Tab-separated table of C-alpha atoms in Angstrom:
chain	number	residue	atom	x	y	z
A	1	UNK	CA	8.006	0.699	10.817
A	2	UNK	CA	5.757	1.636	7.912
A	3	UNK	CA	6.756	4.263	5.317
A	4	UNK	CA	4.183	6.625	6.853
A	5	UNK	CA	5.841	6.070	10.246
A	6	UNK	CA	9.229	6.751	8.657
A	7	UNK	CA	7.948	10.010	7.172
A	8	UNK	CA	6.805	11.176	10.595
A	9	UNK	CA	10.078	9.990	12.162
A	10	UNK	CA	12.159	12.078	9.751
A	11	UNK	CA	10.003	15.150	10.427
A	12	UNK	CA	10.499	14.569	14.174
A	13	UNK	CA	14.272	14.303	13.652
A	14	UNK	CA	14.266	17.665	11.870
A	15	UNK	CA	12.418	19.290	14.768
A	16	UNK	CA	14.810	17.724	17.265
A	17	UNK	CA	17.870	18.922	15.341
A	18	UNK	CA	16.505	22.483	15.316
A	19	UNK	CA	15.534	22.450	18.994
A	20	UNK	CA	18.960	21.167	20.018
A	21	UNK	CA	20.889	23.617	17.852
A	22	UNK	CA	22.250	21.183	15.263
A	23	UNK	CA	20.330	23.077	12.593
A	24	UNK	CA	19.584	26.820	12.597
A	25	UNK	CA	16.389	27.994	14.259
A	26	UNK	CA	15.268	29.587	10.990
A	27	UNK	CA	15.062	26.259	9.155
A	28	UNK	CA	11.624	25.812	7.654
A	29	UNK	CA	10.423	22.577	9.207
A	30	UNK	CA	8.381	20.299	6.936
A	31	UNK	CA	4.889	19.316	7.990
A	32	UNK	CA	5.251	16.205	5.868
A	33	UNK	CA	8.325	14.415	4.549
A	34	UNK	CA	8.063	12.539	1.266
A	35	UNK	CA	9.619	9.075	1.522
A	36	UNK	CA	9.974	7.008	-1.661
A	37	UNK	CA	11.230	3.606	-2.612
A	38	UNK	CA	14.985	3.779	-3.198
A	39	UNK	CA	15.836	4.323	-6.860
A	40	UNK	CA	18.708	2.709	-8.774
A	41	UNK	CA	22.002	3.850	-7.279
A	42	UNK	CA	20.508	4.273	-3.818
A	43	UNK	CA	20.928	2.137	-0.725
A	44	UNK	CA	18.378	0.173	1.263
A	45	UNK	CA	14.608	0.242	0.951
A	46	UNK	CA	13.596	3.918	1.249
A	47	UNK	CA	15.017	7.348	0.552
A	48	UNK	CA	14.128	11.006	0.986
A	49	UNK	CA	15.426	14.266	-0.442
A	50	UNK	CA	14.294	16.283	2.592
A	51	UNK	CA	17.820	17.670	3.151
A	52	UNK	CA	17.686	19.769	-0.032
A	53	UNK	CA	14.870	22.183	0.903
A	54	UNK	CA	16.205	22.287	4.475
A	55	UNK	CA	19.678	23.179	3.236
A	56	UNK	CA	18.360	26.200	1.382
A	57	UNK	CA	16.818	27.754	4.491
A	58	UNK	CA	19.729	26.618	6.707
A	59	UNK	CA	22.376	28.124	4.428
A	60	UNK	CA	24.367	24.873	4.506
A	61	UNK	CA	25.164	22.185	1.912
A	62	UNK	CA	22.522	19.441	1.643
A	63	UNK	CA	25.137	16.825	2.523
A	64	UNK	CA	25.828	18.504	5.878
A	65	UNK	CA	22.131	18.647	6.719
A	66	UNK	CA	21.666	15.028	5.663
A	67	UNK	CA	24.514	13.861	7.896
A	68	UNK	CA	23.008	15.689	10.890
A	69	UNK	CA	19.717	13.896	10.341
A	70	UNK	CA	21.390	10.550	9.586
A	71	UNK	CA	23.108	10.496	12.988
A	72	UNK	CA	19.771	11.003	14.703
A	73	UNK	CA	17.778	8.603	12.581
A	74	UNK	CA	20.290	5.747	12.871
A	75	UNK	CA	19.327	5.437	16.560
A	76	UNK	CA	15.619	4.917	15.841
A	77	UNK	CA	14.240	1.390	16.455
A	78	UNK	CA	13.239	-0.273	13.200
A	79	UNK	CA	16.005	1.446	11.200
A	80	UNK	CA	19.128	-0.677	10.724
A	81	UNK	CA	21.255	2.132	9.297
A	82	UNK	CA	21.060	5.416	7.400
A	83	UNK	CA	23.431	6.347	4.589
A	84	UNK	CA	23.886	9.636	2.738
A	85	UNK	CA	24.313	9.320	-1.027
A	86	UNK	CA	24.825	11.842	-3.798
A	87	UNK	CA	24.627	15.475	-2.795
A	88	UNK	CA	22.451	14.768	0.252
A	89	UNK	CA	19.924	11.976	-0.186
A	90	UNK	CA	19.055	10.061	2.969
A	91	UNK	CA	18.829	6.317	2.357
A	92	UNK	CA	17.314	3.925	4.894
A	93	UNK	CA	18.144	0.284	5.439
A	94	UNK	CA	15.281	-1.043	7.527
A	95	UNK	CA	15.189	-3.899	9.988
A	96	UNK	CA	13.452	-6.697	8.088
A	97	UNK	CA	9.983	-7.219	9.595
A	98	UNK	CA	9.131	-10.818	10.305
A	99	UNK	CA	6.101	-12.386	8.706
A	100	UNK	CA	4.601	-12.729	12.167
A	101	UNK	CA	5.045	-9.027	12.970
A	102	UNK	CA	3.605	-7.982	9.614
A	103	UNK	CA	0.571	-10.242	9.956
A	104	UNK	CA	-0.078	-9.044	13.510
A	105	UNK	CA	0.130	-5.439	12.300
A	106	UNK	CA	-2.449	-6.109	9.582
A	107	UNK	CA	-4.675	-7.914	12.075
A	108	UNK	CA	-4.504	-4.996	14.496
A	109	UNK	CA	-5.268	-2.348	11.877
A	110	UNK	CA	-7.636	-4.402	9.742
A	111	UNK	CA	-8.933	-2.601	6.642
A	112	UNK	CA	-7.150	0.549	7.807
A	113	UNK	CA	-3.686	-1.008	7.400
A	114	UNK	CA	-1.445	1.581	5.804
A	115	UNK	CA	-4.124	4.281	5.730
A	116	UNK	CA	-3.519	7.884	6.673
A	117	UNK	CA	-4.882	8.750	10.129
A	118	UNK	CA	-6.835	11.541	8.420
A	119	UNK	CA	-8.672	9.178	6.071
A	120	UNK	CA	-12.425	9.253	6.657
A	121	UNK	CA	-15.322	7.273	5.168
A	122	UNK	CA	-17.476	9.204	2.702
A	123	UNK	CA	-20.829	8.697	1.053
A	124	UNK	CA	-21.405	6.858	-2.216
A	125	UNK	CA	-20.602	8.649	-5.458
A	126	UNK	CA	-22.603	9.224	-8.627
A	127	UNK	CA	-20.399	10.904	-11.276
A	128	UNK	CA	-16.789	10.130	-12.113
A	129	UNK	CA	-15.764	13.370	-10.409
A	130	UNK	CA	-17.484	12.110	-7.262
A	131	UNK	CA	-15.879	8.678	-7.595
A	132	UNK	CA	-12.373	10.125	-7.897
A	133	UNK	CA	-12.687	12.818	-5.256
A	134	UNK	CA	-14.203	10.487	-2.717
A	135	UNK	CA	-11.570	7.834	-3.342
A	136	UNK	CA	-8.919	10.487	-2.720
A	137	UNK	CA	-10.713	11.464	0.489
A	138	UNK	CA	-10.784	7.855	1.660
A	139	UNK	CA	-7.032	7.691	1.090
A	140	UNK	CA	-6.553	10.742	3.295
A	141	UNK	CA	-5.674	13.164	0.507
A	142	UNK	CA	-7.225	16.559	-0.231
A	143	UNK	CA	-9.252	16.232	-3.443
A	144	UNK	CA	-9.837	19.960	-3.852
A	145	UNK	CA	-6.606	21.809	-3.070
A	146	UNK	CA	-4.873	22.851	-6.273
A	147	UNK	CA	-7.849	22.096	-8.509
A	148	UNK	CA	-7.953	18.372	-9.251
A	149	UNK	CA	-8.710	18.043	-12.973
A	150	UNK	CA	-10.976	15.099	-13.726
A	151	UNK	CA	-11.819	13.994	-17.257
A	152	UNK	CA	-15.464	12.990	-17.670
A	153	UNK	CA	-16.709	9.596	-18.819
A	154	UNK	CA	-17.242	9.698	-22.612
A	155	UNK	CA	-20.553	7.811	-22.428
A	156	UNK	CA	-23.516	8.625	-20.231
A	157	UNK	CA	-22.491	7.501	-16.782
A	158	UNK	CA	-25.837	5.846	-16.154
A	159	UNK	CA	-25.336	3.761	-19.318
A	160	UNK	CA	-21.844	2.735	-18.201
A	161	UNK	CA	-23.067	1.595	-14.798
A	162	UNK	CA	-25.981	-0.262	-16.366
A	163	UNK	CA	-23.653	-2.033	-18.799
A	164	UNK	CA	-20.852	-3.017	-16.428
A	165	UNK	CA	-22.213	-2.679	-12.892
A	166	UNK	CA	-21.286	-0.146	-10.229
A	167	UNK	CA	-18.079	-1.853	-9.070
A	168	UNK	CA	-16.632	-2.477	-12.530
A	169	UNK	CA	-17.519	1.059	-13.649
A	170	UNK	CA	-15.758	2.544	-10.631
A	171	UNK	CA	-12.702	0.359	-11.238
A	172	UNK	CA	-12.444	1.695	-14.808
A	173	UNK	CA	-12.912	5.289	-13.601
A	174	UNK	CA	-10.101	4.915	-11.051
A	175	UNK	CA	-7.669	2.716	-12.992
A	176	UNK	CA	-6.278	5.682	-14.971
A	177	UNK	CA	-5.092	9.080	-13.673
A	178	UNK	CA	-7.953	11.520	-13.013
A	179	UNK	CA	-7.052	13.759	-15.970
A	180	UNK	CA	-7.196	10.808	-18.405
A	181	UNK	CA	-10.389	9.491	-19.960
A	182	UNK	CA	-11.362	6.070	-18.581
A	183	UNK	CA	-11.624	3.157	-20.984
A	184	UNK	CA	-14.528	0.718	-20.755
A	185	UNK	CA	-14.642	-2.681	-22.384
A	186	UNK	CA	-16.298	-6.007	-21.732
A	187	UNK	CA	-12.982	-7.855	-21.995
A	188	UNK	CA	-11.428	-5.884	-19.155
A	189	UNK	CA	-14.475	-5.494	-16.920
A	190	UNK	CA	-16.898	-8.348	-17.530
A	191	UNK	CA	-14.692	-11.328	-18.346
A	192	UNK	CA	-14.399	-13.761	-15.437
A	193	UNK	CA	-10.846	-15.005	-15.820
A	194	UNK	CA	-7.358	-13.925	-14.828
A	195	UNK	CA	-6.823	-11.878	-17.994
A	196	UNK	CA	-8.835	-9.130	-16.246
A	197	UNK	CA	-7.148	-7.073	-13.506
A	198	UNK	CA	-10.541	-6.264	-12.001
A	199	UNK	CA	-11.473	-9.935	-11.788
A	200	UNK	CA	-8.051	-10.990	-10.443
A	201	UNK	CA	-8.124	-8.594	-7.503
A	202	UNK	CA	-11.589	-9.626	-6.355
A	203	UNK	CA	-10.899	-13.291	-7.126
A	204	UNK	CA	-7.721	-13.197	-5.017
A	205	UNK	CA	-9.730	-11.910	-2.057
A	206	UNK	CA	-12.373	-14.604	-2.594
A	207	UNK	CA	-9.577	-17.199	-2.640
A	208	UNK	CA	-8.474	-16.155	0.837
A	209	UNK	CA	-12.001	-16.685	2.113
A	210	UNK	CA	-12.091	-20.120	0.453
A	211	UNK	CA	-8.737	-21.017	2.041
A	212	UNK	CA	-10.103	-20.107	5.477
A	213	UNK	CA	-13.246	-22.187	4.907
A	214	UNK	CA	-11.245	-25.176	3.692
A	215	UNK	CA	-8.804	-24.902	6.584
A	216	UNK	CA	-11.694	-24.862	9.044
A	217	UNK	CA	-12.926	-28.053	7.406
A	218	UNK	CA	-9.508	-29.596	8.046
A	219	UNK	CA	-9.632	-28.492	11.670
A	220	UNK	CA	-7.142	-25.631	11.827
A	221	UNK	CA	-7.162	-21.859	11.981
A	222	UNK	CA	-4.681	-19.130	10.978
A	223	UNK	CA	-2.007	-18.273	13.531
A	224	UNK	CA	0.658	-15.591	12.930
A	225	UNK	CA	4.143	-17.042	12.834
A	226	UNK	CA	7.356	-16.984	10.849
A	227	UNK	CA	6.907	-18.174	7.274
A	228	UNK	CA	9.645	-20.072	5.483
A	229	UNK	CA	11.355	-18.157	2.682
A	230	UNK	CA	10.098	-19.212	-0.715
A	231	UNK	CA	9.900	-16.989	-3.801
A	232	UNK	CA	6.090	-16.851	-3.529
A	233	UNK	CA	6.059	-16.096	0.215
A	234	UNK	CA	8.768	-13.434	-0.069
A	235	UNK	CA	6.957	-11.729	-2.959
A	236	UNK	CA	3.744	-11.608	-0.941
A	237	UNK	CA	5.551	-10.243	2.126
A	238	UNK	CA	7.180	-7.511	0.019
A	239	UNK	CA	3.818	-6.566	-1.490
A	240	UNK	CA	2.250	-6.288	1.964
A	241	UNK	CA	5.181	-4.362	3.432
A	242	UNK	CA	5.110	-1.876	0.543
A	243	UNK	CA	1.356	-1.273	0.764
A	244	UNK	CA	1.503	1.623	3.278
A	245	UNK	CA	4.015	3.497	1.095
A	246	UNK	CA	1.767	3.052	-1.934
A	247	UNK	CA	-1.187	4.469	-0.007
A	248	UNK	CA	0.890	7.382	1.234
A	249	UNK	CA	1.939	8.185	-2.341
A	250	UNK	CA	-1.603	7.774	-3.670
A	251	UNK	CA	-2.926	10.198	-1.054
A	252	UNK	CA	-0.117	12.730	-1.540
A	253	UNK	CA	-0.438	12.770	-5.333
A	254	UNK	CA	-4.243	12.416	-5.238
A	255	UNK	CA	-3.792	9.401	-7.490
A	256	UNK	CA	-6.129	6.476	-6.702
A	257	UNK	CA	-4.806	4.700	-9.805
A	258	UNK	CA	-1.671	3.999	-7.749
A	259	UNK	CA	-3.790	2.024	-5.320
A	260	UNK	CA	-5.356	0.151	-8.243
A	261	UNK	CA	-1.891	-0.896	-9.460
A	262	UNK	CA	-0.874	-1.858	-5.919
A	263	UNK	CA	-3.925	-4.093	-5.494
A	264	UNK	CA	-3.177	-5.852	-8.791
A	265	UNK	CA	0.392	-6.545	-7.668
A	266	UNK	CA	-0.761	-7.813	-4.280
A	267	UNK	CA	-3.419	-10.019	-5.875
A	268	UNK	CA	-0.889	-11.560	-8.274
A	269	UNK	CA	1.485	-12.322	-5.394
A	270	UNK	CA	-1.336	-13.878	-3.387
A	271	UNK	CA	-2.543	-16.014	-6.297
A	272	UNK	CA	0.987	-17.421	-6.657
A	273	UNK	CA	1.247	-18.073	-2.918
A	274	UNK	CA	-2.168	-19.711	-2.417
A	275	UNK	CA	-0.982	-23.132	-3.629
A	276	UNK	CA	1.400	-23.465	-0.663
A	277	UNK	CA	-1.141	-22.708	2.067
A	278	UNK	CA	-3.152	-25.873	2.700
A	279	UNK	CA	-1.821	-29.387	3.404
A	280	UNK	CA	-1.388	-31.589	0.351
A	281	UNK	CA	-2.164	-35.287	0.129
A	282	UNK	CA	-1.673	-37.026	3.470
A	283	UNK	CA	-0.040	-34.014	5.133
A	284	UNK	CA	-1.331	-33.083	8.555
A	285	UNK	CA	-1.926	-29.403	9.384
A	286	UNK	CA	1.176	-27.988	11.032
A	287	UNK	CA	2.401	-24.684	12.470
A	288	UNK	CA	3.758	-23.875	8.995
A	289	UNK	CA	0.298	-24.279	7.459
A	290	UNK	CA	-1.247	-22.089	10.165
A	291	UNK	CA	1.284	-19.302	9.591
A	292	UNK	CA	0.855	-19.471	5.810
A	293	UNK	CA	-2.894	-19.272	6.249
A	294	UNK	CA	-2.467	-16.220	8.504
A	295	UNK	CA	-0.322	-14.548	5.838
A	296	UNK	CA	-2.935	-15.262	3.162
A	297	UNK	CA	-5.673	-13.968	5.464
A	298	UNK	CA	-3.698	-10.747	6.023
A	299	UNK	CA	-3.323	-10.278	2.273
A	300	UNK	CA	-7.069	-10.743	1.885
A	301	UNK	CA	-7.727	-8.144	4.560
A	302	UNK	CA	-5.531	-5.627	2.721
A	303	UNK	CA	-7.188	-6.388	-0.618
A	304	UNK	CA	-10.658	-5.898	0.883
A	305	UNK	CA	-9.542	-2.671	2.548
A	306	UNK	CA	-8.067	-1.349	-0.685
A	307	UNK	CA	-11.220	-2.140	-2.643
A	308	UNK	CA	-13.261	-0.417	0.074
A	309	UNK	CA	-11.126	2.713	-0.311
A	310	UNK	CA	-11.988	2.670	-4.009
A	311	UNK	CA	-15.680	2.304	-3.166
A	312	UNK	CA	-15.765	-1.262	-4.552
A	313	UNK	CA	-17.187	-4.367	-2.877
A	314	UNK	CA	-15.053	-7.399	-2.072
A	315	UNK	CA	-17.192	-10.531	-2.684
A	316	UNK	CA	-16.421	-13.618	-0.592
A	317	UNK	CA	-17.309	-15.937	-3.466
A	318	UNK	CA	-16.867	-15.548	-7.215
């Protein structure tokens, strides 16, 4: 279950509790439930404060409302247990997805993994305002409601694009919150080594394509399967599993810079993991190598999809 799925599941539980009389009919039912990563002091992987606004319209303490929802949500497949903490926070301990299930999910959804169902492709952008608004639209957020304030580029935008290229210029425009002025510099945008976030993200994707080419040369292909637990593999799995929540938050807050940070984290995890993918020395390709390759391929798919949502190309070779 992705965080977006969990959000919809909680909203469904609220509707069910109202329809079956566990909560008053007058409760204002949320169209969308915000689910966040659990903060210090919480339990499990995710949490929501949905009980607090519901409690106000229900005329009941938040803890009571949270316990009503917890009983319902604990029966949902994919949720191991639900605990109420504090005055009424719902905390979710999720069934741990296997590497195989996660990879198959990415394969099924492709570049749309973790995206809002409302996300739609949009045309190319010219100004920074266009770049930001269209990135928000690709994420499934509303770039206009509430008046999104976007700071302009200090230089002439044509000069910036000419100096750094379209993709690097867009990265700089989206790497900071819309209201902040983007910073351009050759060290961050033009340097071709791992000191540059922009380079690392695209390089990590190119590495996955190289791994697939090299594996084909060794006579094997990626196959989803369970991956042994190593620090590098677990970090990559966590980064992939968290990706839908990051996209949900980026769309809700109209903050494409959150996606930028997420792609950097995913790229770093992938670059650490890449050394374990292919056989070494006299090793023969095994089921373990095929499953590792499938995990790396899935990470590459998510990186390419994220760059696409930012309006940036994902080169297969760097």
